[in-house]
Tab-separated table of C-alpha atoms in Angstrom:
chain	number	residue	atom	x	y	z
A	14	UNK	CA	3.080	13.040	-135.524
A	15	UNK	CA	1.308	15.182	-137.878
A	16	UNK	CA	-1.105	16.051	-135.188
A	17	UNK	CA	1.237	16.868	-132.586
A	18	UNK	CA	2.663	19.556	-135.048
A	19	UNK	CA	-0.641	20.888	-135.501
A	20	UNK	CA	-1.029	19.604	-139.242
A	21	UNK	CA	-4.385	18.342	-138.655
A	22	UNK	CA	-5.955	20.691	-141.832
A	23	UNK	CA	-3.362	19.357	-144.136
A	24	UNK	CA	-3.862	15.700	-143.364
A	25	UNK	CA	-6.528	15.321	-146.306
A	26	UNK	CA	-3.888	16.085	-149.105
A	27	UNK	CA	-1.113	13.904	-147.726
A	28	UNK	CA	-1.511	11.407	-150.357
A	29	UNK	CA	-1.717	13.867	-153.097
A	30	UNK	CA	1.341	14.144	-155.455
A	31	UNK	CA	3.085	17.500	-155.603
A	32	UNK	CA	4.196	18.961	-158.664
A	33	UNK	CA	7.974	20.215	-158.649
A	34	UNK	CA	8.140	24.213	-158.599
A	35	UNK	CA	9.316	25.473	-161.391
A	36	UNK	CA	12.892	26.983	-161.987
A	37	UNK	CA	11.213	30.279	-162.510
A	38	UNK	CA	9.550	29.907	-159.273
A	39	UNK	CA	12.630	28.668	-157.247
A	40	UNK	CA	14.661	31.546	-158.891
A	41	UNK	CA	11.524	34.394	-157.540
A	42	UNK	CA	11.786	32.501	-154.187
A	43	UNK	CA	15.431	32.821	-153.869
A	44	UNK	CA	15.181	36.280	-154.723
A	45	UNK	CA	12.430	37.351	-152.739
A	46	UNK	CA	14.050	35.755	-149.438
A	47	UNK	CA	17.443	36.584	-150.268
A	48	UNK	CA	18.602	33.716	-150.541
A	49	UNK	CA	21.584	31.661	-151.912
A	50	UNK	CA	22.096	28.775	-153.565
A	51	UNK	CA	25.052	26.171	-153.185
A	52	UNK	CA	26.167	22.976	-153.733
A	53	UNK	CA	27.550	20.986	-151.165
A	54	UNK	CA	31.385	21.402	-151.571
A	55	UNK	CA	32.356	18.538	-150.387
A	56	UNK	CA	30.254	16.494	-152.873
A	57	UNK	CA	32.047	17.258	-155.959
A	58	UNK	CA	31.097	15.194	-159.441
A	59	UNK	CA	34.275	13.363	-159.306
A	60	UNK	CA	32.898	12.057	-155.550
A	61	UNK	CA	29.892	11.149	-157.126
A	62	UNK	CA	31.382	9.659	-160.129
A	63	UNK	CA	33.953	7.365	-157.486
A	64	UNK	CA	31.079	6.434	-154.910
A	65	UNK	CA	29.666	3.332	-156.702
A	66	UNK	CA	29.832	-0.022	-154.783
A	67	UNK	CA	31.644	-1.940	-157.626
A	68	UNK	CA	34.404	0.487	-157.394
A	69	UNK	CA	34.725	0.197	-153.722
A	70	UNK	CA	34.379	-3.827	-154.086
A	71	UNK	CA	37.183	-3.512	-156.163
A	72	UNK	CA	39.926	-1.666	-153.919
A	73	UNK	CA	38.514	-4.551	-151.096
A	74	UNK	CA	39.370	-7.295	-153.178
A	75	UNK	CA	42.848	-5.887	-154.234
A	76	UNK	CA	43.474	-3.948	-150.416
A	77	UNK	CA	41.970	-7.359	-148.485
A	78	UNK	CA	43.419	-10.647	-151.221
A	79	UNK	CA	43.275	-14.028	-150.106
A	80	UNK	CA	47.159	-13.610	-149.062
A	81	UNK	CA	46.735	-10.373	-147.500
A	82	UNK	CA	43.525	-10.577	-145.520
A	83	UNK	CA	44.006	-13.705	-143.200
A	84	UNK	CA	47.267	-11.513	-141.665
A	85	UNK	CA	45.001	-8.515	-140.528
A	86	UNK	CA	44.285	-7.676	-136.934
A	87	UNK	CA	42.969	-5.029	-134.780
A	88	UNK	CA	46.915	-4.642	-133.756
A	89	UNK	CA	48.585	-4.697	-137.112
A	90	UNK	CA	46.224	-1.842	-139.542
A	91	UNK	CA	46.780	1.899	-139.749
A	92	UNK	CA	45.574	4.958	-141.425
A	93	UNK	CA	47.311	8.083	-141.140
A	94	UNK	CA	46.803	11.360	-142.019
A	95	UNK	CA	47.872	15.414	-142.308
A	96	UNK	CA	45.295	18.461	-140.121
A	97	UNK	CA	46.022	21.933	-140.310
A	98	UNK	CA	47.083	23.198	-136.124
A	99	UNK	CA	46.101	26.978	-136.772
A	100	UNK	CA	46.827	29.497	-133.847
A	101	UNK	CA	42.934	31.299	-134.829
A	102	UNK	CA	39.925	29.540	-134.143
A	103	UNK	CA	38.197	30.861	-137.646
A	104	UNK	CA	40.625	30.840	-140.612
A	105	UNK	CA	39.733	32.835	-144.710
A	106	UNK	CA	39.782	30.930	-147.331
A	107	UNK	CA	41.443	32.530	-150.554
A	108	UNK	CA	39.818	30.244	-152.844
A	109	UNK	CA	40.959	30.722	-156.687
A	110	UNK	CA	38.508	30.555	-159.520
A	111	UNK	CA	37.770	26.709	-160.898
A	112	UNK	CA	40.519	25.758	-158.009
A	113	UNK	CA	40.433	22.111	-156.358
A	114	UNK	CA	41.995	23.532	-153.172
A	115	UNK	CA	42.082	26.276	-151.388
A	116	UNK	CA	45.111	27.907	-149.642
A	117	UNK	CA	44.246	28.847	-145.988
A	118	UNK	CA	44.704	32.300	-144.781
A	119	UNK	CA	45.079	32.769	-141.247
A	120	UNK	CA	44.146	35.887	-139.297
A	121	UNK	CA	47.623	36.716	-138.282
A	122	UNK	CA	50.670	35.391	-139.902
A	123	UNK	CA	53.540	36.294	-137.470
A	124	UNK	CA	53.513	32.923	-136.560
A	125	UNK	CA	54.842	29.423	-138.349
A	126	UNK	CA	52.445	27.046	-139.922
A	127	UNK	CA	51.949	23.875	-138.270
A	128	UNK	CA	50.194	20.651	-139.783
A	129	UNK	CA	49.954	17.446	-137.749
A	130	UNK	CA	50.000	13.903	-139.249
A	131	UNK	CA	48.066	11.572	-137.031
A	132	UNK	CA	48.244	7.899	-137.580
A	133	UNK	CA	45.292	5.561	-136.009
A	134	UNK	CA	44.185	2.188	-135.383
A	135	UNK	CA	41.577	-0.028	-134.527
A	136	UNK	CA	43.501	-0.448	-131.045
A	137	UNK	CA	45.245	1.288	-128.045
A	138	UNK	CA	48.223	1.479	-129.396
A	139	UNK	CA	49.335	4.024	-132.415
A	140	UNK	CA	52.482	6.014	-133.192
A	141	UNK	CA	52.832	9.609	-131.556
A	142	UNK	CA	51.828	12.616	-133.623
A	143	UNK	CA	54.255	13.696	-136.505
A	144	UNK	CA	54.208	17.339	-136.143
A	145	UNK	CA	55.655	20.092	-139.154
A	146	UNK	CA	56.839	23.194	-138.616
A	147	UNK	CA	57.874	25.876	-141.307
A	148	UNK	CA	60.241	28.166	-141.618
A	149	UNK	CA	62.488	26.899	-139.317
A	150	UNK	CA	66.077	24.896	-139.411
A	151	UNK	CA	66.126	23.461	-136.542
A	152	UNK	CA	63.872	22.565	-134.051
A	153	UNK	CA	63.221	24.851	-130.953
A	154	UNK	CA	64.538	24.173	-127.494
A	155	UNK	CA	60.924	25.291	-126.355
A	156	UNK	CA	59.771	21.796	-128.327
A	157	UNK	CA	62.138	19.874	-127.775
A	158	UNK	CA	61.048	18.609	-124.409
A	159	UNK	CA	58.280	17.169	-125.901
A	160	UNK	CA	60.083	15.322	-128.612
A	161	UNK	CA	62.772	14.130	-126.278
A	162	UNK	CA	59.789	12.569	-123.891
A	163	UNK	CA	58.347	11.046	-126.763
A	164	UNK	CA	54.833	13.113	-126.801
A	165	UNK	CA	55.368	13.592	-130.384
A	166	UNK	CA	58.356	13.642	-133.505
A	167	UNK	CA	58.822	17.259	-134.931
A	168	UNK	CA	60.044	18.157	-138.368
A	169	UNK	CA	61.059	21.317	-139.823
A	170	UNK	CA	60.677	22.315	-143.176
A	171	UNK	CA	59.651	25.678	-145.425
A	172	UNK	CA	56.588	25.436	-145.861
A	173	UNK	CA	54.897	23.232	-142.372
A	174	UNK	CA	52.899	21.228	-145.117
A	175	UNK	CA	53.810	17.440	-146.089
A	176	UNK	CA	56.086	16.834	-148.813
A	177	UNK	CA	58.611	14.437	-149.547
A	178	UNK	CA	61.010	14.917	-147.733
A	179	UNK	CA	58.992	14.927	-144.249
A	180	UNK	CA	57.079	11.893	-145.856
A	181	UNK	CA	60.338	10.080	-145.283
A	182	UNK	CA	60.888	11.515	-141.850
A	183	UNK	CA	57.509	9.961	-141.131
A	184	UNK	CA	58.218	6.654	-142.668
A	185	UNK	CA	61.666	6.836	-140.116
A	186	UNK	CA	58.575	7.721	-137.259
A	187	UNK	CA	56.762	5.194	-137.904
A	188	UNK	CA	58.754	2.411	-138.801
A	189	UNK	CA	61.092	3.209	-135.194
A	190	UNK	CA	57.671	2.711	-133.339
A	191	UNK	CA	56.666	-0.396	-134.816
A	192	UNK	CA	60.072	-1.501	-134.429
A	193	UNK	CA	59.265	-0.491	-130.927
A	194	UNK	CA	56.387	-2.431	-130.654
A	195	UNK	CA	57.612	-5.383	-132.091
A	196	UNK	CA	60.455	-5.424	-129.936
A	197	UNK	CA	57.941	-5.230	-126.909
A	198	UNK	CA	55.544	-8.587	-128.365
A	199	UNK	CA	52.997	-5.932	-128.797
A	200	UNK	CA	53.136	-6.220	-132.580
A	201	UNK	CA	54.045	-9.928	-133.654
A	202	UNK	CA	57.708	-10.119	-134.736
A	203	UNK	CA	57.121	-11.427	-138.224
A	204	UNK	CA	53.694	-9.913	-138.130
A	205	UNK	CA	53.308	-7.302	-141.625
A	206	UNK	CA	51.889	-4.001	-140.946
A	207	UNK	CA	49.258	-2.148	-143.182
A	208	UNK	CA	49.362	1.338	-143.400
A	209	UNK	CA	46.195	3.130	-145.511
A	210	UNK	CA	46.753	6.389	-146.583
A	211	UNK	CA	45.402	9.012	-149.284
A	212	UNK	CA	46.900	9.431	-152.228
A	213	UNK	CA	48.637	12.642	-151.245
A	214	UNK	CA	51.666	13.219	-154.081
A	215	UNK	CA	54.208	13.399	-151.232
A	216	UNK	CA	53.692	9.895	-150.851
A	217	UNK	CA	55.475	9.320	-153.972
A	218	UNK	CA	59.155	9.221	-152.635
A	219	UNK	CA	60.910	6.011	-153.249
A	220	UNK	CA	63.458	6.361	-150.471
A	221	UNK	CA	60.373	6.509	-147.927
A	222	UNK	CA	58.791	3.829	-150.053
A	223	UNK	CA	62.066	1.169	-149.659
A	224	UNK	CA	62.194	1.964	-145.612
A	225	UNK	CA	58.226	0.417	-145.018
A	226	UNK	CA	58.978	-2.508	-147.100
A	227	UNK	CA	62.570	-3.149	-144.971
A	228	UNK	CA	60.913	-3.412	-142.221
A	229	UNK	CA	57.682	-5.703	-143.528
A	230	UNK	CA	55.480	-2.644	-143.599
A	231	UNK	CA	52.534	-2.690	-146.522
A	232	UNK	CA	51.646	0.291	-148.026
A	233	UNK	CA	48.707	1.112	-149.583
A	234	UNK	CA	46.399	4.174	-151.121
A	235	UNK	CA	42.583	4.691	-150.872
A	236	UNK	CA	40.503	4.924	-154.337
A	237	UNK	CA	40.760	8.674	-155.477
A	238	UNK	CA	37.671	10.913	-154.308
A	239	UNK	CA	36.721	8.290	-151.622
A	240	UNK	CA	37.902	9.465	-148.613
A	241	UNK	CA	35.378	11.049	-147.357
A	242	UNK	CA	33.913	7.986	-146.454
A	243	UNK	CA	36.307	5.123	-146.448
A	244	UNK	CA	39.355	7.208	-144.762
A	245	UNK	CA	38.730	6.585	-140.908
A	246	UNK	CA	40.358	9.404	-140.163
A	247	UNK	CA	37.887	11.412	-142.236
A	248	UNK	CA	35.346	9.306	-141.232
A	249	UNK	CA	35.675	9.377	-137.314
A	250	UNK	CA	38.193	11.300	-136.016
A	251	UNK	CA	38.787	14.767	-138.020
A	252	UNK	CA	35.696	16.542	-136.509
A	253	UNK	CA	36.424	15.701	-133.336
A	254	UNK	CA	40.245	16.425	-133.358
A	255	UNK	CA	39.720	20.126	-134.366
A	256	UNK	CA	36.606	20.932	-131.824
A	257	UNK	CA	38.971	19.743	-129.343
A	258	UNK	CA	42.003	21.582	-130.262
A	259	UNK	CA	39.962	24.897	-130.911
A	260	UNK	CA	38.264	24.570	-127.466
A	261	UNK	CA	42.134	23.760	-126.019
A	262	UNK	CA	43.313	27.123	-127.851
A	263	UNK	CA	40.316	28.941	-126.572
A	264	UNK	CA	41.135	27.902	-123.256
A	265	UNK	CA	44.722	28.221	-123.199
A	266	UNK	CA	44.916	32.112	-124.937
A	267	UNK	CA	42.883	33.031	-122.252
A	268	UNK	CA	45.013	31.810	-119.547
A	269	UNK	CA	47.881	33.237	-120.565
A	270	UNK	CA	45.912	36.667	-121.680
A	271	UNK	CA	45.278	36.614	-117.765
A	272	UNK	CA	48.755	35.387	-116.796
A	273	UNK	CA	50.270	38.306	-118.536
A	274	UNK	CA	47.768	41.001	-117.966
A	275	UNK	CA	50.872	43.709	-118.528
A	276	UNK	CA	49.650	43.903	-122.696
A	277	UNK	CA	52.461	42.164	-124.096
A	278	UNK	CA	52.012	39.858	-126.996
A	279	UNK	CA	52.796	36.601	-127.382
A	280	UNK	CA	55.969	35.908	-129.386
A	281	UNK	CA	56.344	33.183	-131.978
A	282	UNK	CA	57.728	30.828	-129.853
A	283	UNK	CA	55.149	31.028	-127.618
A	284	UNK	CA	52.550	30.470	-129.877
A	285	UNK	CA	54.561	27.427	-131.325
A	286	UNK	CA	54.326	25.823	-127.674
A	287	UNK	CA	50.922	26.752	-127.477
A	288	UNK	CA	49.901	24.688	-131.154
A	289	UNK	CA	51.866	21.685	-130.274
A	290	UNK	CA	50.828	21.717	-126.552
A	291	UNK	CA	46.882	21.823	-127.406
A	292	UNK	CA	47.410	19.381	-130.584
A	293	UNK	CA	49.174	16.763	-128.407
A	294	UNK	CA	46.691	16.856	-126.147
A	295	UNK	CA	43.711	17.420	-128.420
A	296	UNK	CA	45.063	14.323	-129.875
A	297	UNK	CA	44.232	12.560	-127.124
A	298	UNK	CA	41.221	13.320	-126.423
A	299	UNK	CA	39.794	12.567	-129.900
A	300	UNK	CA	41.380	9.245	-130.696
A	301	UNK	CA	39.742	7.857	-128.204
A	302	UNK	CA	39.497	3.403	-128.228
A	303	UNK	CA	35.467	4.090	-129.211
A	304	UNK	CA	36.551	6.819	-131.666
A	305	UNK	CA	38.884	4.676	-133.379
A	306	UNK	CA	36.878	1.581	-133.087
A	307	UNK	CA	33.780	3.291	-134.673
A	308	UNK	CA	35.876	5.290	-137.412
A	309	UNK	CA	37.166	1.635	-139.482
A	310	UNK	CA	33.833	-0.032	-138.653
A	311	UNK	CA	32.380	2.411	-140.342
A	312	UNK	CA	34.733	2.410	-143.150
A	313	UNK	CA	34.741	-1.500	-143.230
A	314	UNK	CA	38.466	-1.411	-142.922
A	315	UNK	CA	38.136	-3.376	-139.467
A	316	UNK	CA	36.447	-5.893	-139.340
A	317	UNK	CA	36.863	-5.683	-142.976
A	318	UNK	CA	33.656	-5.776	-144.248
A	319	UNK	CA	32.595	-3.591	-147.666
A	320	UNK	CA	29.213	-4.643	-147.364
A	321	UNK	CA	28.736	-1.662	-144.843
A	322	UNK	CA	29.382	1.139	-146.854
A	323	UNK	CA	26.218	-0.030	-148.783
A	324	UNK	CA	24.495	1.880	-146.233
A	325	UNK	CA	26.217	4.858	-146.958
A	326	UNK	CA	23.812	7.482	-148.670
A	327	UNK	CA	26.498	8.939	-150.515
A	328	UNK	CA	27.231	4.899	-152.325
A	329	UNK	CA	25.278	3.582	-155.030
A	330	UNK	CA	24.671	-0.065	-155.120
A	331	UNK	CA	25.380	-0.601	-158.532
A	332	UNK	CA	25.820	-4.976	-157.588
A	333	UNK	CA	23.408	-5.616	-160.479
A	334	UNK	CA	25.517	-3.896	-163.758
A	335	UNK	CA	29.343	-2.685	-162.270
A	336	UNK	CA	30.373	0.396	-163.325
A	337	UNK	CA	33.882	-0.313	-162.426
A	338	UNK	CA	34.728	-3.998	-162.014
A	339	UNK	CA	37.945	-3.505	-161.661
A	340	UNK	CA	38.221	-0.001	-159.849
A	341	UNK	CA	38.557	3.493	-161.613
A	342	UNK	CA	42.026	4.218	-163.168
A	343	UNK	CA	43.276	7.698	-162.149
A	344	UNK	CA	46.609	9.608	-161.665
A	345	UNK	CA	49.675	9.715	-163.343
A	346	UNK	CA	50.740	5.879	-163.045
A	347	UNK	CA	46.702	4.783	-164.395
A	348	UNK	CA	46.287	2.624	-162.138
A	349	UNK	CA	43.024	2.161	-159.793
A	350	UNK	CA	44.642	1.665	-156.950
A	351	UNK	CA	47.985	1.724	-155.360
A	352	UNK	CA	50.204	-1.180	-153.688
A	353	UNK	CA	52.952	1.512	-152.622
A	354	UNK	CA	55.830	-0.969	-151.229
A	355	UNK	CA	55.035	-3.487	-154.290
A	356	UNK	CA	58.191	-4.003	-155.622
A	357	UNK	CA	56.838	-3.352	-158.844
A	358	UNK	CA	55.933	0.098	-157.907
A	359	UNK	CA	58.653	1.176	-156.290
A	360	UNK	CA	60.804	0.219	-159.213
A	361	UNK	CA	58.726	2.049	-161.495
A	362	UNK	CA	59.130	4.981	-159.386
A	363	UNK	CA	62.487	5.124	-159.047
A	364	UNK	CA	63.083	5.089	-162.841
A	365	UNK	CA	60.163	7.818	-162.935
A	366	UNK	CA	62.583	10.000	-160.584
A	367	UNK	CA	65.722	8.854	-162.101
A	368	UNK	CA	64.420	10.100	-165.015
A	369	UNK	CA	63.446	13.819	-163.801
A	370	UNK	CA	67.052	13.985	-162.230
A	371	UNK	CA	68.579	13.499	-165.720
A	372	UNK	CA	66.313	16.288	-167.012
């Protein structure tokens, strides 16, 4: 190899070891080149701190218990979801100083924001998307074709992000289909259903909480800072999803640029139709069987198998001395992980909200 690059003079000093540049060297080098220096953003220190096998281990044996694990199938576990549908292919980001998150800024805001939550398997089968619209009261007669065909459920709220109250429109979404799908023999009647999600705060709503467990549906919340790697949406699908919904914008702006070549704009209507046309059918095209197979193999949440994240360069294998034994305890109920539909949680969140309604 090194001779096919031409490195034949250098060959000599290959087993020589190099000494590290200095900062002061680094810092001329950046200069001189104009250069700049970042760290990866997605890679934050409480990643870091999170990504250690025994803490990963830990979720698996609490997720995956001797009671639980024997009911899992290919048919029967879910992970679900929100992605930002944005009307420009290239977005700002406003991004406050020391902030977690940063608030997307669109190129044009005459038009509603839209998030999608998607919901996945290992399987063929999964739930349509649950789409959010803001600003709005009711939804649109130019949507609700596709809501009354069943491409999709739409919700309309203030803001078009997740909160509580469209977390419990999902939970009505999703526990409708896999009454569905029960009905059908596709899901076994007395077959429980696992859903895997992040631990978003507008998961925290009792009411939505109470509906999965009525009808036999486990609930269940990633360790903090891991999703990146054990989310298979993260893992597999995300990417995918937006190329092909920016490519299905691209495509579609132009056609109507050309179908209405008299300069008119498009009104917001329009460009509602347009984001839940392309995200339907982006949707499609990214979850495909392979895409959803390889996203929870990866994530050894099907087949369940934690071993494989060992491979992940972003894990350390700390098997010898645990860091975490028994997972990391964050958030406000300090605990390392989260049984949602336990009965034990949901009771301690209802007094939790009880409690801020007396206040």
């Amino acid at each position: 190899m090194s001779l096919h690059f031409g490195l034949s003079p250098v060959i000599k000093h290959f087993d020589k070891q190099l000494v590290p540049p200095s900062p002061a060297y680094v810092s001329g080098f950046v200069s001189k080149h104009k250069l700049k220096v970042h760290s990866p953003s997605n890679i934050t220190p409480a990643k870091l701190n999170s990504a250690f096998m025994s803490n990963i281990r830990a979720w698996f044996n609490f997720m995956f218990n001797k009671d639980i694990k024997p009911s899992v199938n290919k048919l029967n576990i879910f992970n679900a979801d929100e992605w930002n549908a944005d009307f420009c292919s290239s977005q700002k980001l406003i991004v406050p100083a020391e902030a977690k998150r940063a608030p997307a800024s669109t190129e044009d805001h005459s038009y509603n924001h839209i998030s999608i939550m998607t919901t996945i398997g290992p399987s063929c089968i999964a739930p349509p998307p649950f789409i959010i619209i803001s600003a709005l009261k009711t939804v649109p007669p130019e949507l609700m074709e596709y809501k009354k065909a069943g491409s999709c459920e739409i919700h309309v709220n203030a803001s078009g992000w997740m909160d509580r109250n469209a977390f419990y429109c999902y939970a009505v979404h999703f526990c409708s289909w896999v009454t569905i799908c029960r009905s059908l023999g596709v899901i076994q009647h007395n077959s429980p259903v696992f859903l895997i999600l992040d631990g978003h705060p507008s998961r925290l709503c009792s009411s939505a909480l109470v509906l999965f467990a009525k009808y036999f549906i486990f609930v269940f919340t990633l360790p903090g800072n891991l999703t990146h790697i054990m989310q298979p949406f993260d893992v597999g699908i995300a990417c995918p999803l937006r190329n092909a919904f920016r490519m299905l914008m691209r495509r579609r702006k132009i056609k109507w640029v050309e179908e209405h070549n008299d300069g008119q704009k498009m009104k917001a209507a329009d460009r509602r139709k347009l984001i839940v046309e392309c995200a339907i059918d982006a949707e499609k095209t990214a979850t495909s069987l392979l895409n959803k197979e390889n996203a929870f193999r990866t994530t050894g949440l099907f087949p369940i198998n934690p071993e494989i994240l060992i491979s992940n360069p972003y894990v350390s294998d700390d098997t010898e001395d645990p860091k975490y034994p028994d997972g990391i305890r964050t958030g406000e109920f300090e605990v390392p992980f989260k049984w949602l539909t336990s009965p034990s949680f949901i009771f301690s969140l209802q007094k939790r909200e009880m409690v801020k309604r007396i206040k």
